[in-house]
mmCIF file of N, CA and C in Angstrom:
data_model
loop_
_atom_site.group_PDB
_atom_site.id
_atom_site.type_symbol
_atom_site.label_atom_id
_atom_site.label_comp_id
_atom_site.label_asym_id
_atom_site.label_seq_id
_atom_site.Cartn_x
_atom_site.Cartn_y
_atom_site.Cartn_z
ATOM 1 N N MET A 1 -154.588 217.258 115.710
ATOM 2 C CA MET A 1 -155.389 217.017 116.901
ATOM 3 C C MET A 1 -155.510 218.328 117.664
ATOM 4 N N PRO A 2 -156.719 218.680 118.093
ATOM 5 C CA PRO A 2 -156.897 219.935 118.835
ATOM 6 C C PRO A 2 -156.201 219.869 120.190
ATOM 7 N N SER A 3 -155.779 221.029 120.619
ATOM 8 C CA SER A 3 -155.068 221.134 121.887
ATOM 9 C C SER A 3 -156.053 221.158 123.052
ATOM 10 N N LEU A 4 -155.706 220.435 124.107
ATOM 11 C CA LEU A 4 -156.483 220.532 125.346
ATOM 12 C C LEU A 4 -155.932 221.704 126.130
ATOM 13 N N ASP A 5 -156.742 222.675 126.328
ATOM 14 C CA ASP A 5 -156.296 223.859 127.043
ATOM 15 C C ASP A 5 -156.611 223.710 128.528
ATOM 16 N N LEU A 6 -155.966 222.718 129.149
ATOM 17 C CA LEU A 6 -156.191 222.440 130.559
ATOM 18 C C LEU A 6 -155.066 223.032 131.390
ATOM 19 N N PRO A 7 -155.352 223.392 132.612
ATOM 20 C CA PRO A 7 -154.295 223.941 133.465
ATOM 21 C C PRO A 7 -153.277 222.859 133.836
ATOM 22 N N TYR A 8 -152.060 223.282 133.998
ATOM 23 C CA TYR A 8 -150.996 222.402 134.455
ATOM 24 C C TYR A 8 -150.927 222.573 135.969
ATOM 25 N N ALA A 9 -151.225 221.520 136.712
ATOM 26 C CA ALA A 9 -151.318 221.631 138.162
ATOM 27 C C ALA A 9 -150.599 220.463 138.841
ATOM 28 N N PRO A 10 -149.262 220.462 138.815
ATOM 29 C CA PRO A 10 -148.526 219.334 139.397
ATOM 30 C C PRO A 10 -148.758 219.166 140.899
ATOM 31 N N ALA A 11 -148.950 220.252 141.629
ATOM 32 C CA ALA A 11 -149.188 220.122 143.070
ATOM 33 C C ALA A 11 -150.503 219.400 143.330
ATOM 34 N N ALA A 12 -151.536 219.771 142.587
ATOM 35 C CA ALA A 12 -152.832 219.101 142.745
ATOM 36 C C ALA A 12 -152.728 217.639 142.326
ATOM 37 N N ALA A 13 -151.946 217.359 141.294
ATOM 38 C CA ALA A 13 -151.762 215.978 140.844
ATOM 39 C C ALA A 13 -151.072 215.144 141.927
ATOM 40 N N ARG A 14 -150.080 215.705 142.586
ATOM 41 C CA ARG A 14 -149.404 214.977 143.678
ATOM 42 C C ARG A 14 -150.370 214.712 144.830
ATOM 43 N N LEU A 15 -151.198 215.689 145.150
ATOM 44 C CA LEU A 15 -152.186 215.511 146.213
ATOM 45 C C LEU A 15 -153.195 214.416 145.845
ATOM 46 N N LEU A 16 -153.705 214.442 144.612
ATOM 47 C CA LEU A 16 -154.652 213.419 144.171
ATOM 48 C C LEU A 16 -154.023 212.029 144.168
ATOM 49 N N LEU A 17 -152.776 211.940 143.740
ATOM 50 C CA LEU A 17 -152.060 210.668 143.777
ATOM 51 C C LEU A 17 -151.970 210.166 145.210
ATOM 52 N N ARG A 18 -151.603 211.049 146.118
ATOM 53 C CA ARG A 18 -151.454 210.669 147.527
ATOM 54 C C ARG A 18 -152.779 210.193 148.105
ATOM 55 N N ILE A 19 -153.862 210.892 147.823
ATOM 56 C CA ILE A 19 -155.184 210.508 148.335
ATOM 57 C C ILE A 19 -155.617 209.155 147.756
ATOM 58 N N GLY A 20 -155.442 208.989 146.456
ATOM 59 C CA GLY A 20 -155.826 207.731 145.812
ATOM 60 C C GLY A 20 -155.014 206.548 146.307
ATOM 61 N N LEU A 21 -153.716 206.728 146.429
ATOM 62 C CA LEU A 21 -152.843 205.660 146.915
ATOM 63 C C LEU A 21 -153.191 205.301 148.356
ATOM 64 N N ALA A 22 -153.424 206.304 149.169
ATOM 65 C CA ALA A 22 -153.799 206.068 150.565
ATOM 66 C C ALA A 22 -155.122 205.318 150.657
ATOM 67 N N ALA A 23 -156.092 205.717 149.843
ATOM 68 C CA ALA A 23 -157.392 205.041 149.854
ATOM 69 C C ALA A 23 -157.253 203.569 149.506
ATOM 70 N N MET A 24 -156.386 203.255 148.559
ATOM 71 C CA MET A 24 -156.195 201.859 148.176
ATOM 72 C C MET A 24 -155.535 201.070 149.299
ATOM 73 N N TRP A 25 -154.518 201.639 149.944
ATOM 74 C CA TRP A 25 -153.855 200.939 151.049
ATOM 75 C C TRP A 25 -154.815 200.739 152.220
ATOM 76 N N ILE A 26 -155.555 201.777 152.583
ATOM 77 C CA ILE A 26 -156.474 201.672 153.719
ATOM 78 C C ILE A 26 -157.572 200.646 153.422
ATOM 79 N N SER A 27 -158.145 200.705 152.232
ATOM 80 C CA SER A 27 -159.208 199.759 151.895
ATOM 81 C C SER A 27 -158.676 198.331 151.819
ATOM 82 N N HIS A 28 -157.472 198.161 151.334
ATOM 83 C CA HIS A 28 -156.898 196.818 151.224
ATOM 84 C C HIS A 28 -156.556 196.252 152.598
ATOM 85 N N GLY A 29 -156.001 197.076 153.475
ATOM 86 C CA GLY A 29 -155.632 196.602 154.806
ATOM 87 C C GLY A 29 -156.816 196.487 155.741
ATOM 88 N N LEU A 30 -157.632 197.514 155.801
ATOM 89 C CA LEU A 30 -158.735 197.557 156.763
ATOM 90 C C LEU A 30 -159.957 196.783 156.273
ATOM 91 N N VAL A 31 -160.443 197.133 155.085
ATOM 92 C CA VAL A 31 -161.686 196.538 154.604
ATOM 93 C C VAL A 31 -161.485 195.093 154.148
ATOM 94 N N LEU A 32 -160.522 194.860 153.273
ATOM 95 C CA LEU A 32 -160.345 193.506 152.739
ATOM 96 C C LEU A 32 -159.730 192.559 153.777
ATOM 97 N N LYS A 33 -158.570 192.942 154.288
ATOM 98 C CA LYS A 33 -157.857 192.004 155.154
ATOM 99 C C LYS A 33 -158.479 191.877 156.537
ATOM 100 N N LEU A 34 -158.788 192.986 157.199
ATOM 101 C CA LEU A 34 -159.291 192.901 158.565
ATOM 102 C C LEU A 34 -160.796 192.605 158.611
ATOM 103 N N LEU A 35 -161.598 193.411 157.927
ATOM 104 C CA LEU A 35 -163.045 193.284 158.043
ATOM 105 C C LEU A 35 -163.638 192.151 157.202
ATOM 106 N N THR A 36 -162.974 191.769 156.109
ATOM 107 C CA THR A 36 -163.489 190.689 155.271
ATOM 108 C C THR A 36 -162.914 189.334 155.684
ATOM 109 N N PHE A 37 -161.576 189.241 155.718
ATOM 110 C CA PHE A 37 -160.934 187.965 156.048
ATOM 111 C C PHE A 37 -160.729 187.788 157.545
ATOM 112 N N GLY A 38 -160.405 188.873 158.234
ATOM 113 C CA GLY A 38 -160.053 188.785 159.646
ATOM 114 C C GLY A 38 -158.617 188.313 159.799
ATOM 115 N N VAL A 39 -158.079 188.493 160.979
ATOM 116 C CA VAL A 39 -156.692 188.098 161.240
ATOM 117 C C VAL A 39 -156.530 186.591 161.054
ATOM 118 N N ASP A 40 -157.458 185.819 161.604
ATOM 119 C CA ASP A 40 -157.356 184.360 161.495
ATOM 120 C C ASP A 40 -157.515 183.887 160.054
ATOM 121 N N GLY A 41 -158.473 184.466 159.334
ATOM 122 C CA GLY A 41 -158.668 184.080 157.931
ATOM 123 C C GLY A 41 -157.464 184.412 157.070
ATOM 124 N N LEU A 42 -156.914 185.596 157.272
ATOM 125 C CA LEU A 42 -155.720 185.977 156.527
ATOM 126 C C LEU A 42 -154.558 185.069 156.904
ATOM 127 N N GLY A 43 -154.433 184.782 158.205
ATOM 128 C CA GLY A 43 -153.375 183.883 158.658
ATOM 129 C C GLY A 43 -153.492 182.508 158.027
ATOM 130 N N SER A 44 -154.702 181.989 157.916
ATOM 131 C CA SER A 44 -154.920 180.683 157.273
ATOM 132 C C SER A 44 -154.525 180.733 155.803
ATOM 133 N N TRP A 45 -154.914 181.806 155.130
ATOM 134 C CA TRP A 45 -154.544 181.948 153.715
ATOM 135 C C TRP A 45 -153.038 182.029 153.565
ATOM 136 N N LEU A 46 -152.382 182.802 154.421
ATOM 137 C CA LEU A 46 -150.926 182.923 154.347
ATOM 138 C C LEU A 46 -150.257 181.567 154.558
ATOM 139 N N SER A 47 -150.710 180.821 155.553
ATOM 140 C CA SER A 47 -150.092 179.509 155.787
ATOM 141 C C SER A 47 -150.378 178.565 154.635
ATOM 142 N N GLY A 48 -151.520 178.740 153.979
ATOM 143 C CA GLY A 48 -151.858 177.918 152.826
ATOM 144 C C GLY A 48 -150.959 178.148 151.623
ATOM 145 N N ILE A 49 -150.333 179.311 151.553
ATOM 146 C CA ILE A 49 -149.412 179.579 150.441
ATOM 147 C C ILE A 49 -147.954 179.475 150.888
ATOM 148 N N GLY A 50 -147.757 178.967 152.113
ATOM 149 C CA GLY A 50 -146.394 178.706 152.582
ATOM 150 C C GLY A 50 -145.740 179.820 153.367
ATOM 151 N N LEU A 51 -146.511 180.824 153.761
ATOM 152 C CA LEU A 51 -145.971 181.921 154.570
ATOM 153 C C LEU A 51 -146.444 181.770 156.007
ATOM 154 N N PRO A 52 -145.726 182.333 156.960
ATOM 155 C CA PRO A 52 -146.149 182.227 158.359
ATOM 156 C C PRO A 52 -147.468 182.956 158.605
ATOM 157 N N SER A 53 -148.383 182.309 159.302
ATOM 158 C CA SER A 53 -149.662 182.939 159.613
ATOM 159 C C SER A 53 -149.477 184.144 160.530
ATOM 160 N N ALA A 54 -148.353 184.194 161.235
ATOM 161 C CA ALA A 54 -148.065 185.320 162.127
ATOM 162 C C ALA A 54 -147.869 186.626 161.372
ATOM 163 N N LEU A 55 -147.748 186.573 160.060
ATOM 164 C CA LEU A 55 -147.616 187.795 159.258
ATOM 165 C C LEU A 55 -148.944 188.532 159.102
ATOM 166 N N ALA A 56 -150.056 187.884 159.439
ATOM 167 C CA ALA A 56 -151.374 188.472 159.179
ATOM 168 C C ALA A 56 -151.548 189.825 159.859
ATOM 169 N N LEU A 57 -151.371 189.883 161.151
ATOM 170 C CA LEU A 57 -151.582 191.144 161.864
ATOM 171 C C LEU A 57 -150.584 192.223 161.436
ATOM 172 N N PRO A 58 -149.286 191.911 161.318
ATOM 173 C CA PRO A 58 -148.364 192.950 160.831
ATOM 174 C C PRO A 58 -148.723 193.470 159.441
ATOM 175 N N LEU A 59 -149.225 192.617 158.559
ATOM 176 C CA LEU A 59 -149.637 193.084 157.231
ATOM 177 C C LEU A 59 -150.830 194.024 157.325
ATOM 178 N N ILE A 60 -151.802 193.653 158.141
ATOM 179 C CA ILE A 60 -152.983 194.505 158.305
ATOM 180 C C ILE A 60 -152.580 195.865 158.869
ATOM 181 N N VAL A 61 -151.742 195.859 159.887
ATOM 182 C CA VAL A 61 -151.304 197.112 160.510
ATOM 183 C C VAL A 61 -150.484 197.943 159.526
ATOM 184 N N ALA A 62 -149.542 197.294 158.822
ATOM 185 C CA ALA A 62 -148.677 198.023 157.882
ATOM 186 C C ALA A 62 -149.497 198.687 156.786
ATOM 187 N N GLU A 63 -150.434 197.948 156.210
ATOM 188 C CA GLU A 63 -151.222 198.500 155.108
ATOM 189 C C GLU A 63 -152.172 199.599 155.580
ATOM 190 N N THR A 64 -152.829 199.380 156.698
ATOM 191 C CA THR A 64 -153.790 200.371 157.194
ATOM 192 C C THR A 64 -153.080 201.613 157.724
ATOM 193 N N LEU A 65 -152.106 201.426 158.587
ATOM 194 C CA LEU A 65 -151.359 202.560 159.132
ATOM 195 C C LEU A 65 -150.570 203.262 158.033
ATOM 196 N N GLY A 66 -149.972 202.474 157.142
ATOM 197 C CA GLY A 66 -149.243 203.063 156.023
ATOM 198 C C GLY A 66 -150.136 203.937 155.165
ATOM 199 N N GLY A 67 -151.343 203.445 154.871
ATOM 200 C CA GLY A 67 -152.294 204.234 154.093
ATOM 201 C C GLY A 67 -152.677 205.519 154.795
ATOM 202 N N LEU A 68 -152.872 205.438 156.102
ATOM 203 C CA LEU A 68 -153.219 206.635 156.879
ATOM 204 C C LEU A 68 -152.074 207.651 156.856
ATOM 205 N N LEU A 69 -150.845 207.173 157.017
ATOM 206 C CA LEU A 69 -149.689 208.079 156.988
ATOM 207 C C LEU A 69 -149.506 208.718 155.613
ATOM 208 N N ILE A 70 -149.743 207.949 154.563
ATOM 209 C CA ILE A 70 -149.671 208.513 153.204
ATOM 210 C C ILE A 70 -150.756 209.568 153.040
ATOM 211 N N LEU A 71 -151.971 209.268 153.481
ATOM 212 C CA LEU A 71 -153.076 210.226 153.375
ATOM 213 C C LEU A 71 -152.734 211.540 154.080
ATOM 214 N N LEU A 72 -152.156 211.432 155.267
ATOM 215 C CA LEU A 72 -151.792 212.624 156.031
ATOM 216 C C LEU A 72 -150.560 213.333 155.474
ATOM 217 N N GLY A 73 -149.814 212.648 154.631
ATOM 218 C CA GLY A 73 -148.572 213.218 154.129
ATOM 219 C C GLY A 73 -147.517 213.276 155.213
ATOM 220 N N PHE A 74 -147.509 212.287 156.080
ATOM 221 C CA PHE A 74 -146.522 212.224 157.150
ATOM 222 C C PHE A 74 -145.423 211.268 156.706
ATOM 223 N N TYR A 75 -144.356 211.850 156.161
ATOM 224 C CA TYR A 75 -143.264 211.072 155.566
ATOM 225 C C TYR A 75 -143.807 210.065 154.558
ATOM 226 N N GLY A 76 -144.754 210.501 153.764
ATOM 227 C CA GLY A 76 -145.440 209.620 152.825
ATOM 228 C C GLY A 76 -144.529 208.928 151.839
ATOM 229 N N ARG A 77 -143.519 209.630 151.358
ATOM 230 C CA ARG A 77 -142.605 209.013 150.397
ATOM 231 C C ARG A 77 -141.874 207.843 151.033
ATOM 232 N N TRP A 78 -141.464 207.999 152.290
ATOM 233 C CA TRP A 78 -140.784 206.923 153.006
ATOM 234 C C TRP A 78 -141.743 205.758 153.261
ATOM 235 N N VAL A 79 -142.991 206.068 153.554
ATOM 236 C CA VAL A 79 -143.983 205.026 153.786
ATOM 237 C C VAL A 79 -144.220 204.237 152.501
ATOM 238 N N SER A 80 -144.352 204.926 151.376
ATOM 239 C CA SER A 80 -144.517 204.226 150.097
ATOM 240 C C SER A 80 -143.329 203.312 149.824
ATOM 241 N N LEU A 81 -142.145 203.781 150.136
ATOM 242 C CA LEU A 81 -140.950 202.951 149.957
ATOM 243 C C LEU A 81 -140.990 201.737 150.879
ATOM 244 N N ALA A 82 -141.395 201.939 152.127
ATOM 245 C CA ALA A 82 -141.446 200.836 153.092
ATOM 246 C C ALA A 82 -142.505 199.796 152.720
ATOM 247 N N LEU A 83 -143.581 200.217 152.048
ATOM 248 C CA LEU A 83 -144.645 199.288 151.668
ATOM 249 C C LEU A 83 -144.350 198.542 150.367
ATOM 250 N N LEU A 84 -143.363 198.968 149.613
ATOM 251 C CA LEU A 84 -143.042 198.303 148.342
ATOM 252 C C LEU A 84 -142.778 196.807 148.491
ATOM 253 N N PRO A 85 -142.063 196.346 149.524
ATOM 254 C CA PRO A 85 -141.861 194.884 149.634
ATOM 255 C C PRO A 85 -143.167 194.093 149.743
ATOM 256 N N ILE A 86 -144.194 194.672 150.371
ATOM 257 C CA ILE A 86 -145.487 193.989 150.440
ATOM 258 C C ILE A 86 -146.050 193.822 149.031
ATOM 259 N N LEU A 87 -145.952 194.871 148.230
ATOM 260 C CA LEU A 87 -146.468 194.806 146.861
ATOM 261 C C LEU A 87 -145.663 193.838 146.007
ATOM 262 N N LEU A 88 -144.359 193.836 146.185
ATOM 263 C CA LEU A 88 -143.531 192.921 145.403
ATOM 264 C C LEU A 88 -143.820 191.479 145.805
ATOM 265 N N GLY A 89 -144.047 191.241 147.103
ATOM 266 C CA GLY A 89 -144.443 189.909 147.547
ATOM 267 C C GLY A 89 -145.779 189.502 146.957
ATOM 268 N N ALA A 90 -146.752 190.421 146.972
ATOM 269 C CA ALA A 90 -148.072 190.135 146.393
ATOM 270 C C ALA A 90 -147.959 189.872 144.897
ATOM 271 N N LEU A 91 -147.091 190.616 144.248
ATOM 272 C CA LEU A 91 -146.873 190.425 142.811
ATOM 273 C C LEU A 91 -146.349 189.022 142.532
ATOM 274 N N LEU A 92 -145.395 188.576 143.312
ATOM 275 C CA LEU A 92 -144.843 187.228 143.134
ATOM 276 C C LEU A 92 -145.876 186.146 143.457
ATOM 277 N N ILE A 93 -146.668 186.371 144.497
ATOM 278 C CA ILE A 93 -147.686 185.390 144.891
ATOM 279 C C ILE A 93 -148.750 185.249 143.806
ATOM 280 N N HIS A 94 -149.168 186.371 143.223
ATOM 281 C CA HIS A 94 -150.258 186.345 142.253
ATOM 282 C C HIS A 94 -149.793 186.170 140.809
ATOM 283 N N ALA A 95 -148.509 186.231 140.538
ATOM 284 C CA ALA A 95 -147.998 186.130 139.162
ATOM 285 C C ALA A 95 -148.454 184.862 138.431
ATOM 286 N N PRO A 96 -148.425 183.701 139.066
ATOM 287 C CA PRO A 96 -148.846 182.492 138.337
ATOM 288 C C PRO A 96 -150.329 182.471 137.965
ATOM 289 N N ASN A 97 -151.127 183.367 138.550
ATOM 290 C CA ASN A 97 -152.575 183.345 138.338
ATOM 291 C C ASN A 97 -153.021 184.101 137.097
ATOM 292 N N GLY A 98 -152.102 184.769 136.429
ATOM 293 C CA GLY A 98 -152.476 185.548 135.253
ATOM 294 C C GLY A 98 -152.642 187.020 135.580
ATOM 295 N N TRP A 99 -152.979 187.785 134.559
ATOM 296 C CA TRP A 99 -153.004 189.242 134.646
ATOM 297 C C TRP A 99 -154.172 189.772 135.460
ATOM 298 N N VAL A 100 -155.387 189.308 135.213
ATOM 299 C CA VAL A 100 -156.586 189.927 135.781
ATOM 300 C C VAL A 100 -156.842 189.418 137.194
ATOM 301 N N PHE A 101 -157.114 190.356 138.111
ATOM 302 C CA PHE A 101 -157.306 190.005 139.515
ATOM 303 C C PHE A 101 -158.571 189.180 139.737
ATOM 304 N N SER A 102 -159.502 189.167 138.779
ATOM 305 C CA SER A 102 -160.709 188.360 138.916
ATOM 306 C C SER A 102 -160.457 186.890 138.588
ATOM 307 N N ASN A 103 -159.244 186.557 138.137
ATOM 308 C CA ASN A 103 -158.878 185.150 137.927
ATOM 309 C C ASN A 103 -158.897 184.421 139.262
ATOM 310 N N PRO A 104 -159.049 183.106 139.237
ATOM 311 C CA PRO A 104 -158.974 182.361 140.504
ATOM 312 C C PRO A 104 -157.680 182.690 141.251
ATOM 313 N N ASP A 105 -157.781 182.987 142.526
ATOM 314 C CA ASP A 105 -156.663 183.365 143.396
ATOM 315 C C ASP A 105 -156.056 184.717 143.041
ATOM 316 N N GLY A 106 -156.713 185.494 142.215
ATOM 317 C CA GLY A 106 -156.284 186.863 141.919
ATOM 318 C C GLY A 106 -155.112 186.947 140.963
ATOM 319 N N GLY A 107 -155.135 187.936 140.110
ATOM 320 C CA GLY A 107 -154.043 188.178 139.160
ATOM 321 C C GLY A 107 -153.051 189.175 139.721
ATOM 322 N N TRP A 108 -152.169 189.620 138.865
ATOM 323 C CA TRP A 108 -151.067 190.455 139.357
ATOM 324 C C TRP A 108 -151.138 191.903 138.898
ATOM 325 N N GLU A 109 -152.219 192.309 138.216
ATOM 326 C CA GLU A 109 -152.261 193.697 137.751
ATOM 327 C C GLU A 109 -152.438 194.682 138.896
ATOM 328 N N TYR A 110 -153.196 194.299 139.925
ATOM 329 C CA TYR A 110 -153.440 195.207 141.053
ATOM 330 C C TYR A 110 -152.153 195.512 141.829
ATOM 331 N N PRO A 111 -151.392 194.506 142.280
ATOM 332 C CA PRO A 111 -150.150 194.851 142.982
ATOM 333 C C PRO A 111 -149.135 195.558 142.078
ATOM 334 N N LEU A 112 -149.129 195.243 140.775
ATOM 335 C CA LEU A 112 -148.215 195.937 139.868
ATOM 336 C C LEU A 112 -148.585 197.409 139.755
ATOM 337 N N PHE A 113 -149.878 197.695 139.624
ATOM 338 C CA PHE A 113 -150.326 199.085 139.529
ATOM 339 C C PHE A 113 -150.010 199.849 140.816
ATOM 340 N N LEU A 114 -150.289 199.242 141.971
ATOM 341 C CA LEU A 114 -149.983 199.906 143.237
ATOM 342 C C LEU A 114 -148.480 200.124 143.412
ATOM 343 N N ALA A 115 -147.679 199.179 142.972
ATOM 344 C CA ALA A 115 -146.227 199.351 143.043
ATOM 345 C C ALA A 115 -145.798 200.518 142.152
ATOM 346 N N ALA A 116 -146.369 200.593 140.951
ATOM 347 C CA ALA A 116 -146.026 201.692 140.044
ATOM 348 C C ALA A 116 -146.440 203.035 140.639
ATOM 349 N N MET A 117 -147.644 203.120 141.205
ATOM 350 C CA MET A 117 -148.106 204.376 141.792
ATOM 351 C C MET A 117 -147.300 204.723 143.044
ATOM 352 N N SER A 118 -146.855 203.717 143.791
ATOM 353 C CA SER A 118 -145.990 203.975 144.939
ATOM 354 C C SER A 118 -144.657 204.548 144.482
ATOM 355 N N LEU A 119 -144.125 204.026 143.389
ATOM 356 C CA LEU A 119 -142.874 204.576 142.836
ATOM 357 C C LEU A 119 -143.078 206.010 142.358
ATOM 358 N N VAL A 120 -144.211 206.283 141.714
ATOM 359 C CA VAL A 120 -144.511 207.653 141.281
ATOM 360 C C VAL A 120 -144.588 208.571 142.499
ATOM 361 N N HIS A 121 -145.222 208.110 143.564
ATOM 362 C CA HIS A 121 -145.325 208.895 144.788
ATOM 363 C C HIS A 121 -143.940 209.166 145.373
ATOM 364 N N ILE A 122 -143.100 208.158 145.393
ATOM 365 C CA ILE A 122 -141.739 208.317 145.904
ATOM 366 C C ILE A 122 -140.997 209.373 145.092
ATOM 367 N N LEU A 123 -141.166 209.350 143.777
ATOM 368 C CA LEU A 123 -140.446 210.270 142.901
ATOM 369 C C LEU A 123 -141.008 211.687 142.920
ATOM 370 N N LEU A 124 -142.337 211.834 143.036
ATOM 371 C CA LEU A 124 -142.961 213.156 142.965
ATOM 372 C C LEU A 124 -143.103 213.843 144.315
ATOM 373 N N GLY A 125 -143.263 213.072 145.368
ATOM 374 C CA GLY A 125 -143.466 213.662 146.678
ATOM 375 C C GLY A 125 -144.929 213.751 147.046
ATOM 376 N N ASP A 126 -145.177 214.247 148.244
ATOM 377 C CA ASP A 126 -146.510 214.251 148.824
ATOM 378 C C ASP A 126 -147.442 215.317 148.278
ATOM 379 N N GLY A 127 -146.918 216.423 147.824
ATOM 380 C CA GLY A 127 -147.780 217.502 147.357
ATOM 381 C C GLY A 127 -148.265 218.367 148.504
ATOM 382 N N PRO A 128 -149.260 219.207 148.226
ATOM 383 C CA PRO A 128 -149.734 220.155 149.241
ATOM 384 C C PRO A 128 -150.509 219.467 150.358
ATOM 385 N N LEU A 129 -150.677 220.183 151.449
ATOM 386 C CA LEU A 129 -151.444 219.741 152.611
ATOM 387 C C LEU A 129 -150.845 218.523 153.300
ATOM 388 N N ALA A 130 -149.555 218.336 153.166
ATOM 389 C CA ALA A 130 -148.868 217.226 153.842
ATOM 390 C C ALA A 130 -148.385 217.697 155.198
ATOM 391 N N LEU A 131 -148.525 216.833 156.192
ATOM 392 C CA LEU A 131 -148.070 217.195 157.541
ATOM 393 C C LEU A 131 -146.550 217.271 157.640
ATOM 394 N N LYS A 132 -145.859 216.320 157.004
ATOM 395 C CA LYS A 132 -144.395 216.296 157.080
ATOM 396 C C LYS A 132 -143.868 215.714 155.767
ATOM 397 N N ALA A 133 -143.826 216.544 154.755
ATOM 398 C CA ALA A 133 -143.351 216.109 153.431
ATOM 399 C C ALA A 133 -141.850 216.309 153.332
ATOM 400 N N GLU A 134 -141.242 215.472 152.538
ATOM 401 C CA GLU A 134 -139.818 215.621 152.215
ATOM 402 C C GLU A 134 -139.675 215.605 150.709
ATOM 403 N N GLY A 135 -138.660 216.256 150.215
ATOM 404 C CA GLY A 135 -138.382 216.196 148.791
ATOM 405 C C GLY A 135 -139.076 217.294 148.034
ATOM 406 N N ALA A 136 -139.834 216.896 146.997
ATOM 407 C CA ALA A 136 -140.470 217.859 146.100
ATOM 408 C C ALA A 136 -141.371 218.812 146.887
ATOM 409 N N THR A 137 -141.297 220.058 146.545
ATOM 410 C CA THR A 137 -142.113 221.067 147.231
ATOM 411 C C THR A 137 -143.540 221.020 146.739
ATOM 412 N N PRO A 138 -144.487 221.423 147.573
ATOM 413 C CA PRO A 138 -145.912 221.386 147.181
ATOM 414 C C PRO A 138 -146.219 222.281 146.015
#
């Protein structure tokens, strides 16, 4: 097999990971939960699956603010760690629905992928252009 003569750029890879992960958190919290479902709609859905509807606003804030902090690289590794329980909860909620998220009530591949990328972010660090990175150097 021919060799790919591509540059090795771990700092750029960490930055791209951080931007992509942040975009997913922001879009999931702001666009899907707040702008699509709304606080009341999300609260109704949560109560329908046996969770307190009062979790709606904290989830929206955690996902949106968490995504923004990851994007800025402001203790991003800690933020990814703090958001993992949300992903693990989503994974458990969607597990009975099957693999693909287009299944009725959503599948579990999306929260599993985000959990995996959050773990990668925790292990690799924020990369360059972070406001307050810890761990791996840019």
